[in-house]
Amino acid sequence: MRNERTEMAVHQPKTADVVIIGGGIIGISTAFQLARRGLRDVVVVERQHLGAGATGKSGALVRCHYTNVPEARLALESLRIFREWDDEVGAGSPGFDPVGFLRLVAPRDEARLRANVAALQAIGVETSVVTADEAHAIEPLIRTDDLTVAAFEPGSGTADPNGALYGFATAATALGVLILTETTATEIVTRGDRVVGVHTEAGRIATETVVLAAGARSDQLLHPLGLDLGLTPTRTQVVIFRWPPTVDLGRRHRVVIDSIRGSWFRPEGDAGTLVGLGVAARPASPDDADETIDAAAVGRARSAMAHRFPGFAAATMRGGWAGAYMYSADGHPIIDQIPAVPGLWVMTGDSGTSFKTAPAIGICLAEWITEGTPKLVDLTAFRSTRFAEGRPWVDDAPYARPDKLTVQR
């Protein structure tokens, strides 16, 4: 990612049209889209390195199956960008691999799955309801005797989260965006109620527009402004297993989200599977730098994998990692221009689902900032005020959650 402005910058600028806080895929995709719309004085500040937070830990499932239409619209628009990356971004590669995607639910949720698939089809998602036997034919490695139906998206799959992030960053810097890593934002400065700047450890950047995309650290900058959005930093863990010798290495299995066991699975490399576990909204300190997995998580991941992929029961554990994301009070993202603080846009509380929607979110935020409203997707459902209104977001047809675990990747 060579860029004269980046390489030669010793001191941060005194002013900027827009300051974006957070060097994950939300912040960097937004910076790229702003520059693409003609803004050249865009600065991104990241306290560590690009992808140090949730983006670098993402399972990077790229699928459209949600139990609500607003998030599905963002995912659908983003899927198009992942597929058309060279034309849409023109730098790097997201490593998009359309291996296909299956969503598995308990028999008691069959009617809900059918309703959700119909809603997704109505907005243009390529998806269908398949029987348990059809699901087994689509993915012969999985157990399906505890299913009645599943949802199948043949064109969905996985991506490389860091590859996508670096591609956006390369394209953004080529358009003049300044990305400052190892630069901690310590305060969003206001005068009256309006944004007037951002303080970092290196000084102040005067600006009237700030995008906060700081993931699990969002509250550290929101609370001093008197803003409490009901967010909970939450720890998540994933484990990598190497396929045993009895598994055919000539094919890669489908991506699977298993709501019955509260887990998800994606192929990793040429002979491995990445297993993610559903997690309760347990508080975690965003300052906890422990990126290692717990021994107990390995056992839970193996159990979930052996249940759904019986042939993987003897798979070798090859590693894993832990990270933190921000969980909102209703489990859905907050994407908004904060009404009480003109000039402050926030994307937070995504509950670990925003990698697959990040390309579209970047467009929406850039449209909002430059044109006064997001046009690609209506973001009304994501408003920050829904909690104060007493109208938290509840999906029409959510699936039962084992032990109250969320499985949203």
XYZ file of C-alpha atoms in Angstrom:
409
model
C 0.000 0.000 0.000
C 2.409 2.660 -1.258
C 1.267 6.235 -1.138
C 3.484 9.298 -0.946
C 1.165 11.070 1.445
C 1.136 8.089 3.810
C 4.874 7.402 3.680
C 5.991 11.008 4.107
C 3.505 12.030 6.789
C 5.415 12.536 10.033
C 2.839 14.710 11.757
C -0.893 14.431 11.533
C -2.677 17.282 9.727
C -4.218 20.194 11.594
C -7.492 20.013 9.667
C -9.573 17.545 7.690
C -12.915 17.477 5.931
C -13.705 14.150 7.580
C -11.968 12.218 10.343
C -12.758 8.524 10.589
C -11.913 6.789 13.854
C -11.163 3.116 13.332
C -9.029 1.245 10.817
C -11.322 -1.724 10.314
C -13.259 -2.483 7.163
C -16.139 -0.115 8.041
C -13.853 2.868 8.505
C -11.655 2.154 5.507
C -14.500 1.356 3.116
C -16.180 4.605 4.158
C -12.953 6.529 3.561
C -12.661 4.992 0.096
C -16.238 5.859 -0.814
C -15.838 9.434 0.433
C -12.717 9.888 -1.683
C -14.455 8.287 -4.630
C -17.081 11.009 -4.322
C -14.475 13.733 -4.502
C -13.464 14.331 -0.880
C -9.677 14.267 -0.740
C -9.102 15.651 2.750
C -10.130 12.457 4.571
C -8.088 11.192 7.522
C -8.403 7.791 9.201
C -6.913 7.352 12.675
C -6.285 3.842 13.982
C -4.801 3.170 17.412
C -2.897 0.072 16.272
C -2.639 -1.375 12.777
C -5.259 -1.948 10.117
C -7.512 -4.844 11.037
C -6.304 -4.988 14.652
C -9.871 -5.228 15.921
C -12.894 -7.229 14.851
C -12.143 -7.125 11.110
C -8.931 -9.082 11.477
C -10.725 -11.682 13.598
C -13.775 -12.021 11.350
C -14.957 -15.359 10.051
C -15.736 -13.403 6.858
C -18.834 -15.310 5.841
C -20.375 -13.610 2.817
C -24.083 -14.450 2.718
C -27.427 -12.703 2.610
C -29.550 -14.826 4.939
C -30.825 -12.639 7.740
C -34.072 -12.734 9.646
C -34.751 -9.161 8.598
C -34.757 -7.281 5.289
C -32.692 -4.159 6.162
C -29.526 -6.122 6.986
C -30.163 -8.453 4.063
C -30.290 -5.465 1.696
C -26.883 -4.317 2.938
C -25.530 -7.835 2.527
C -26.955 -8.169 -0.981
C -25.441 -4.875 -2.140
C -22.128 -5.855 -0.558
C -22.176 -9.280 -2.216
C -22.319 -7.533 -5.569
C -19.223 -5.530 -4.674
C -17.328 -8.610 -3.520
C -18.186 -10.262 -6.835
C -17.275 -7.194 -8.911
C -14.290 -6.095 -6.850
C -11.983 -5.152 -9.713
C -14.544 -2.757 -11.145
C -15.878 -1.457 -7.820
C -12.636 -1.091 -5.846
C -9.816 -1.767 -8.283
C -7.108 -2.713 -5.790
C -6.170 -5.872 -3.946
C -8.523 -8.807 -3.668
C -11.210 -9.773 -1.142
C -10.523 -13.445 -1.808
C -14.205 -14.060 -2.415
C -14.894 -17.790 -2.758
C -18.519 -18.680 -3.692
C -18.576 -22.168 -2.196
C -22.290 -21.873 -1.359
C -24.053 -21.355 1.952
C -26.534 -23.394 4.009
C -28.570 -22.059 6.939
C -29.765 -24.844 9.213
C -32.573 -24.395 11.739
C -34.501 -26.623 14.116
C -37.733 -28.191 12.819
C -39.758 -25.859 15.058
C -38.332 -22.954 13.031
C -39.336 -24.293 9.610
C -42.176 -21.801 9.127
C -39.889 -18.943 10.090
C -37.195 -20.053 7.681
C -39.740 -20.280 4.868
C -40.989 -16.778 5.683
C -37.454 -15.388 5.736
C -36.504 -17.031 2.446
C -39.617 -15.582 0.810
C -38.729 -12.109 2.105
C -35.162 -12.471 0.830
C -36.287 -13.684 -2.570
C -38.553 -10.637 -2.813
C -35.543 -8.296 -2.656
C -33.529 -10.311 -5.166
C -31.469 -12.700 -3.042
C -30.632 -15.962 -4.807
C -31.892 -18.379 -2.164
C -34.313 -21.258 -1.752
C -35.760 -23.652 0.775
C -34.356 -27.169 0.436
C -35.369 -30.382 2.165
C -33.084 -32.217 4.553
C -32.273 -34.753 1.827
C -31.533 -31.972 -0.638
C -29.294 -30.255 1.925
C -27.356 -33.494 2.342
C -26.958 -33.784 -1.413
C -25.719 -30.189 -1.548
C -23.235 -30.885 1.260
C -22.675 -34.632 1.741
C -20.393 -34.099 4.740
C -23.129 -32.758 7.006
C -25.610 -34.580 9.171
C -29.211 -33.680 8.311
C -31.348 -36.157 10.273
C -32.258 -33.449 12.787
C -33.549 -31.079 10.076
C -36.730 -30.754 8.083
C -35.584 -27.947 5.786
C -32.679 -25.558 5.261
C -31.988 -22.413 3.252
C -29.428 -22.536 0.443
C -27.602 -19.689 -1.283
C -25.530 -21.154 -4.129
C -23.642 -17.939 -4.890
C -22.582 -17.013 -1.371
C -19.424 -18.114 0.410
C -16.383 -16.676 2.160
C -13.773 -13.967 1.809
C -10.400 -12.939 3.200
C -11.188 -10.179 5.714
C -7.705 -8.711 5.700
C -7.432 -8.973 1.925
C -10.640 -6.992 1.525
C -9.529 -4.421 4.101
C -6.120 -3.952 2.487
C -7.723 -3.623 -0.933
C -9.980 -0.833 0.314
C -6.989 0.829 2.001
C -4.853 0.709 -1.118
C -7.658 2.170 -3.217
C -8.387 4.852 -0.605
C -4.780 6.031 -0.290
C -4.482 6.134 -4.072
C -7.329 8.670 -3.991
C -5.579 10.775 -1.353
C -6.947 9.406 1.924
C -4.432 9.679 4.773
C -4.387 6.619 7.029
C -2.613 7.167 10.342
C -1.912 3.952 12.245
C -0.513 3.822 15.789
C -2.600 6.948 16.376
C -5.129 6.849 19.204
C -8.165 9.115 19.152
C -8.621 10.302 22.717
C -11.584 12.666 22.367
C -14.261 13.800 19.952
C -14.248 17.554 20.487
C -17.493 19.497 20.457
C -18.408 23.160 20.774
C -21.922 23.559 22.020
C -23.419 20.374 20.678
C -21.554 20.260 17.328
C -18.415 18.341 16.386
C -15.411 20.600 15.870
C -12.492 18.196 16.001
C -10.764 15.039 17.155
C -7.976 14.913 19.703
C -5.335 12.241 19.296
C -2.149 11.622 21.235
C -0.440 13.729 18.553
C -2.716 16.747 18.902
C -5.966 18.049 17.514
C -7.436 17.686 14.034
C -10.052 20.336 13.376
C -13.055 18.930 11.517
C -16.812 19.263 11.457
C -17.424 15.653 10.409
C -16.440 12.535 12.348
C -17.278 8.903 11.614
C -16.860 6.693 14.667
C -16.180 3.105 13.629
C -14.089 2.034 16.603
C -15.733 -1.319 17.280
C -15.464 -2.491 20.875
C -13.885 0.831 21.883
C -16.779 3.008 20.787
C -17.988 3.773 24.301
C -14.619 5.230 25.268
C -15.373 8.115 22.916
C -19.176 8.192 23.234
C -19.536 8.303 27.014
C -17.599 11.594 27.435
C -20.183 13.137 25.080
C -22.982 11.951 27.362
C -23.996 9.240 24.893
C -24.917 5.791 26.190
C -26.189 3.561 23.394
C -26.443 0.453 25.564
C -23.434 -1.276 24.026
C -21.627 -4.321 25.408
C -18.100 -5.307 24.312
C -18.269 -9.067 23.775
C -15.561 -11.685 23.359
C -15.771 -14.266 20.596
C -13.580 -17.241 19.731
C -12.923 -19.332 16.634
C -10.993 -22.573 16.204
C -9.281 -24.073 13.148
C -9.308 -27.841 12.559
C -7.349 -29.794 9.950
C -9.401 -32.378 8.122
C -8.645 -36.012 8.942
C -7.209 -38.277 6.186
C -10.599 -39.876 5.532
C -11.964 -36.606 4.078
C -11.693 -36.014 0.336
C -9.327 -33.090 -0.217
C -10.612 -32.669 -3.755
C -13.540 -30.456 -2.716
C -14.216 -27.679 -0.235
C -17.344 -27.903 1.866
C -20.113 -25.330 1.935
C -20.365 -22.582 4.512
C -22.843 -23.636 7.193
C -24.565 -21.695 9.961
C -26.115 -24.161 12.382
C -28.726 -22.545 14.603
C -29.444 -25.863 16.273
C -25.993 -26.107 17.846
C -25.192 -22.400 17.877
C -22.168 -22.597 15.581
C -20.870 -21.827 12.111
C -18.374 -23.479 9.787
C -16.349 -22.305 6.791
C -13.572 -23.945 4.805
C -10.170 -22.522 5.709
C -7.309 -23.079 3.311
C -7.112 -26.292 1.323
C -7.746 -28.785 4.127
C -9.221 -27.049 7.116
C -12.408 -25.756 8.696
C -12.862 -22.646 10.776
C -15.438 -23.145 13.519
C -17.161 -20.245 15.245
C -19.232 -20.571 18.366
C -22.370 -18.701 19.206
C -21.771 -16.457 22.184
C -23.973 -14.908 24.801
C -23.649 -11.157 25.233
C -21.005 -11.505 27.942
C -19.123 -8.316 28.758
C -15.463 -8.212 27.779
C -12.936 -5.479 28.267
C -11.903 -3.885 24.964
C -8.507 -3.324 26.579
C -7.976 -7.068 27.027
C -5.328 -7.871 24.415
C -5.534 -11.638 24.891
C -6.034 -13.025 21.384
C -5.729 -16.671 22.415
C -8.600 -19.117 22.702
C -9.727 -20.882 25.854
C -9.231 -24.627 26.166
C -12.949 -25.001 26.860
C -13.762 -23.289 23.569
C -11.768 -25.898 21.672
C -13.864 -28.666 23.204
C -17.135 -26.883 22.438
C -16.046 -26.224 18.866
C -15.037 -29.853 18.349
C -18.357 -31.063 19.754
C -20.364 -28.756 17.488
C -18.291 -29.739 14.461
C -18.508 -33.474 15.142
C -22.284 -33.207 15.478
C -22.758 -31.438 12.158
C -19.746 -32.872 10.274
C -19.408 -36.402 11.703
C -16.426 -37.166 9.485
C -14.478 -34.381 11.197
C -14.713 -35.910 14.677
C -11.039 -36.890 14.554
C -9.857 -33.589 13.066
C -6.663 -32.081 14.458
C -6.941 -28.733 16.191
C -4.550 -26.365 14.393
C -5.077 -23.053 16.150
C -7.558 -20.272 16.654
C -8.000 -16.789 17.996
C -10.184 -14.564 20.119
C -11.402 -11.032 19.627
C -14.001 -8.549 20.768
C -16.918 -6.899 19.022
C -19.642 -4.564 20.223
C -23.066 -6.038 20.944
C -26.052 -3.678 20.873
C -28.994 -3.914 23.238
C -31.139 -5.588 20.571
C -28.377 -7.396 18.688
C -28.632 -5.192 15.597
C -26.238 -2.530 14.287
C -26.507 1.167 15.010
C -25.743 3.241 11.920
C -26.700 6.857 12.371
C -25.893 10.524 12.390
C -26.334 11.118 16.108
C -29.136 13.709 16.355
C -27.814 15.184 19.604
C -24.333 15.761 18.144
C -24.428 17.256 14.635
C -21.432 16.157 12.621
C -21.049 12.782 14.369
C -21.823 9.589 12.467
C -21.614 6.248 14.249
C -21.467 2.658 13.106
C -21.367 0.342 16.113
C -23.172 -2.473 17.903
C -23.025 -4.764 14.881
C -22.753 -7.871 17.088
C -20.081 -9.347 14.859
C -21.941 -9.282 11.546
C -20.625 -6.254 9.679
C -17.806 -7.649 7.529
C -20.241 -8.921 4.910
C -22.193 -5.639 4.918
C -19.212 -3.255 5.138
C -18.953 -2.388 1.427
C -22.565 -1.184 1.351
C -22.306 0.554 4.725
C -19.332 2.511 3.416
C -21.395 3.700 0.459
C -24.365 4.644 2.665
C -22.243 6.658 5.090
C -20.437 8.414 2.240
C -23.760 9.267 0.589
C -25.123 10.548 3.890
C -22.123 12.799 4.475
C -21.794 14.145 0.924
C -25.426 14.171 -0.244
C -27.391 14.561 2.968
C -29.036 11.131 2.989
C -28.122 7.484 2.369
C -29.555 6.396 -0.959
C -28.310 2.859 -1.557
C -30.220 1.403 1.409
C -32.743 2.987 3.778
C -31.029 3.032 7.180
C -34.050 4.058 9.253
C -34.155 0.706 11.042
C -30.568 1.222 12.223
C -31.243 4.572 13.942
C -29.650 5.186 17.333
C -32.853 6.638 18.805
C -34.879 3.429 18.609
C -34.043 2.521 22.211
C -35.056 5.901 23.629
C -38.232 5.594 21.546
C -38.969 2.296 23.277
C -38.841 0.538 19.919
C -35.862 -1.828 19.969
C -35.408 -3.824 16.794
C -37.182 -7.190 16.910
C -37.133 -9.362 13.785
C -40.434 -10.735 12.542
C -39.207 -14.316 12.261
C -36.124 -14.925 14.409
C -34.860 -18.440 15.028
C -34.759 -20.088 18.424
C -31.387 -19.641 20.089
C -29.845 -22.563 21.987
C -28.890 -21.359 25.475
C -29.600 -17.801 24.273
C -26.573 -17.899 21.990
C -26.297 -15.670 18.963
C -25.163 -17.141 15.658
C -24.974 -14.200 13.338
C -21.782 -14.425 11.321
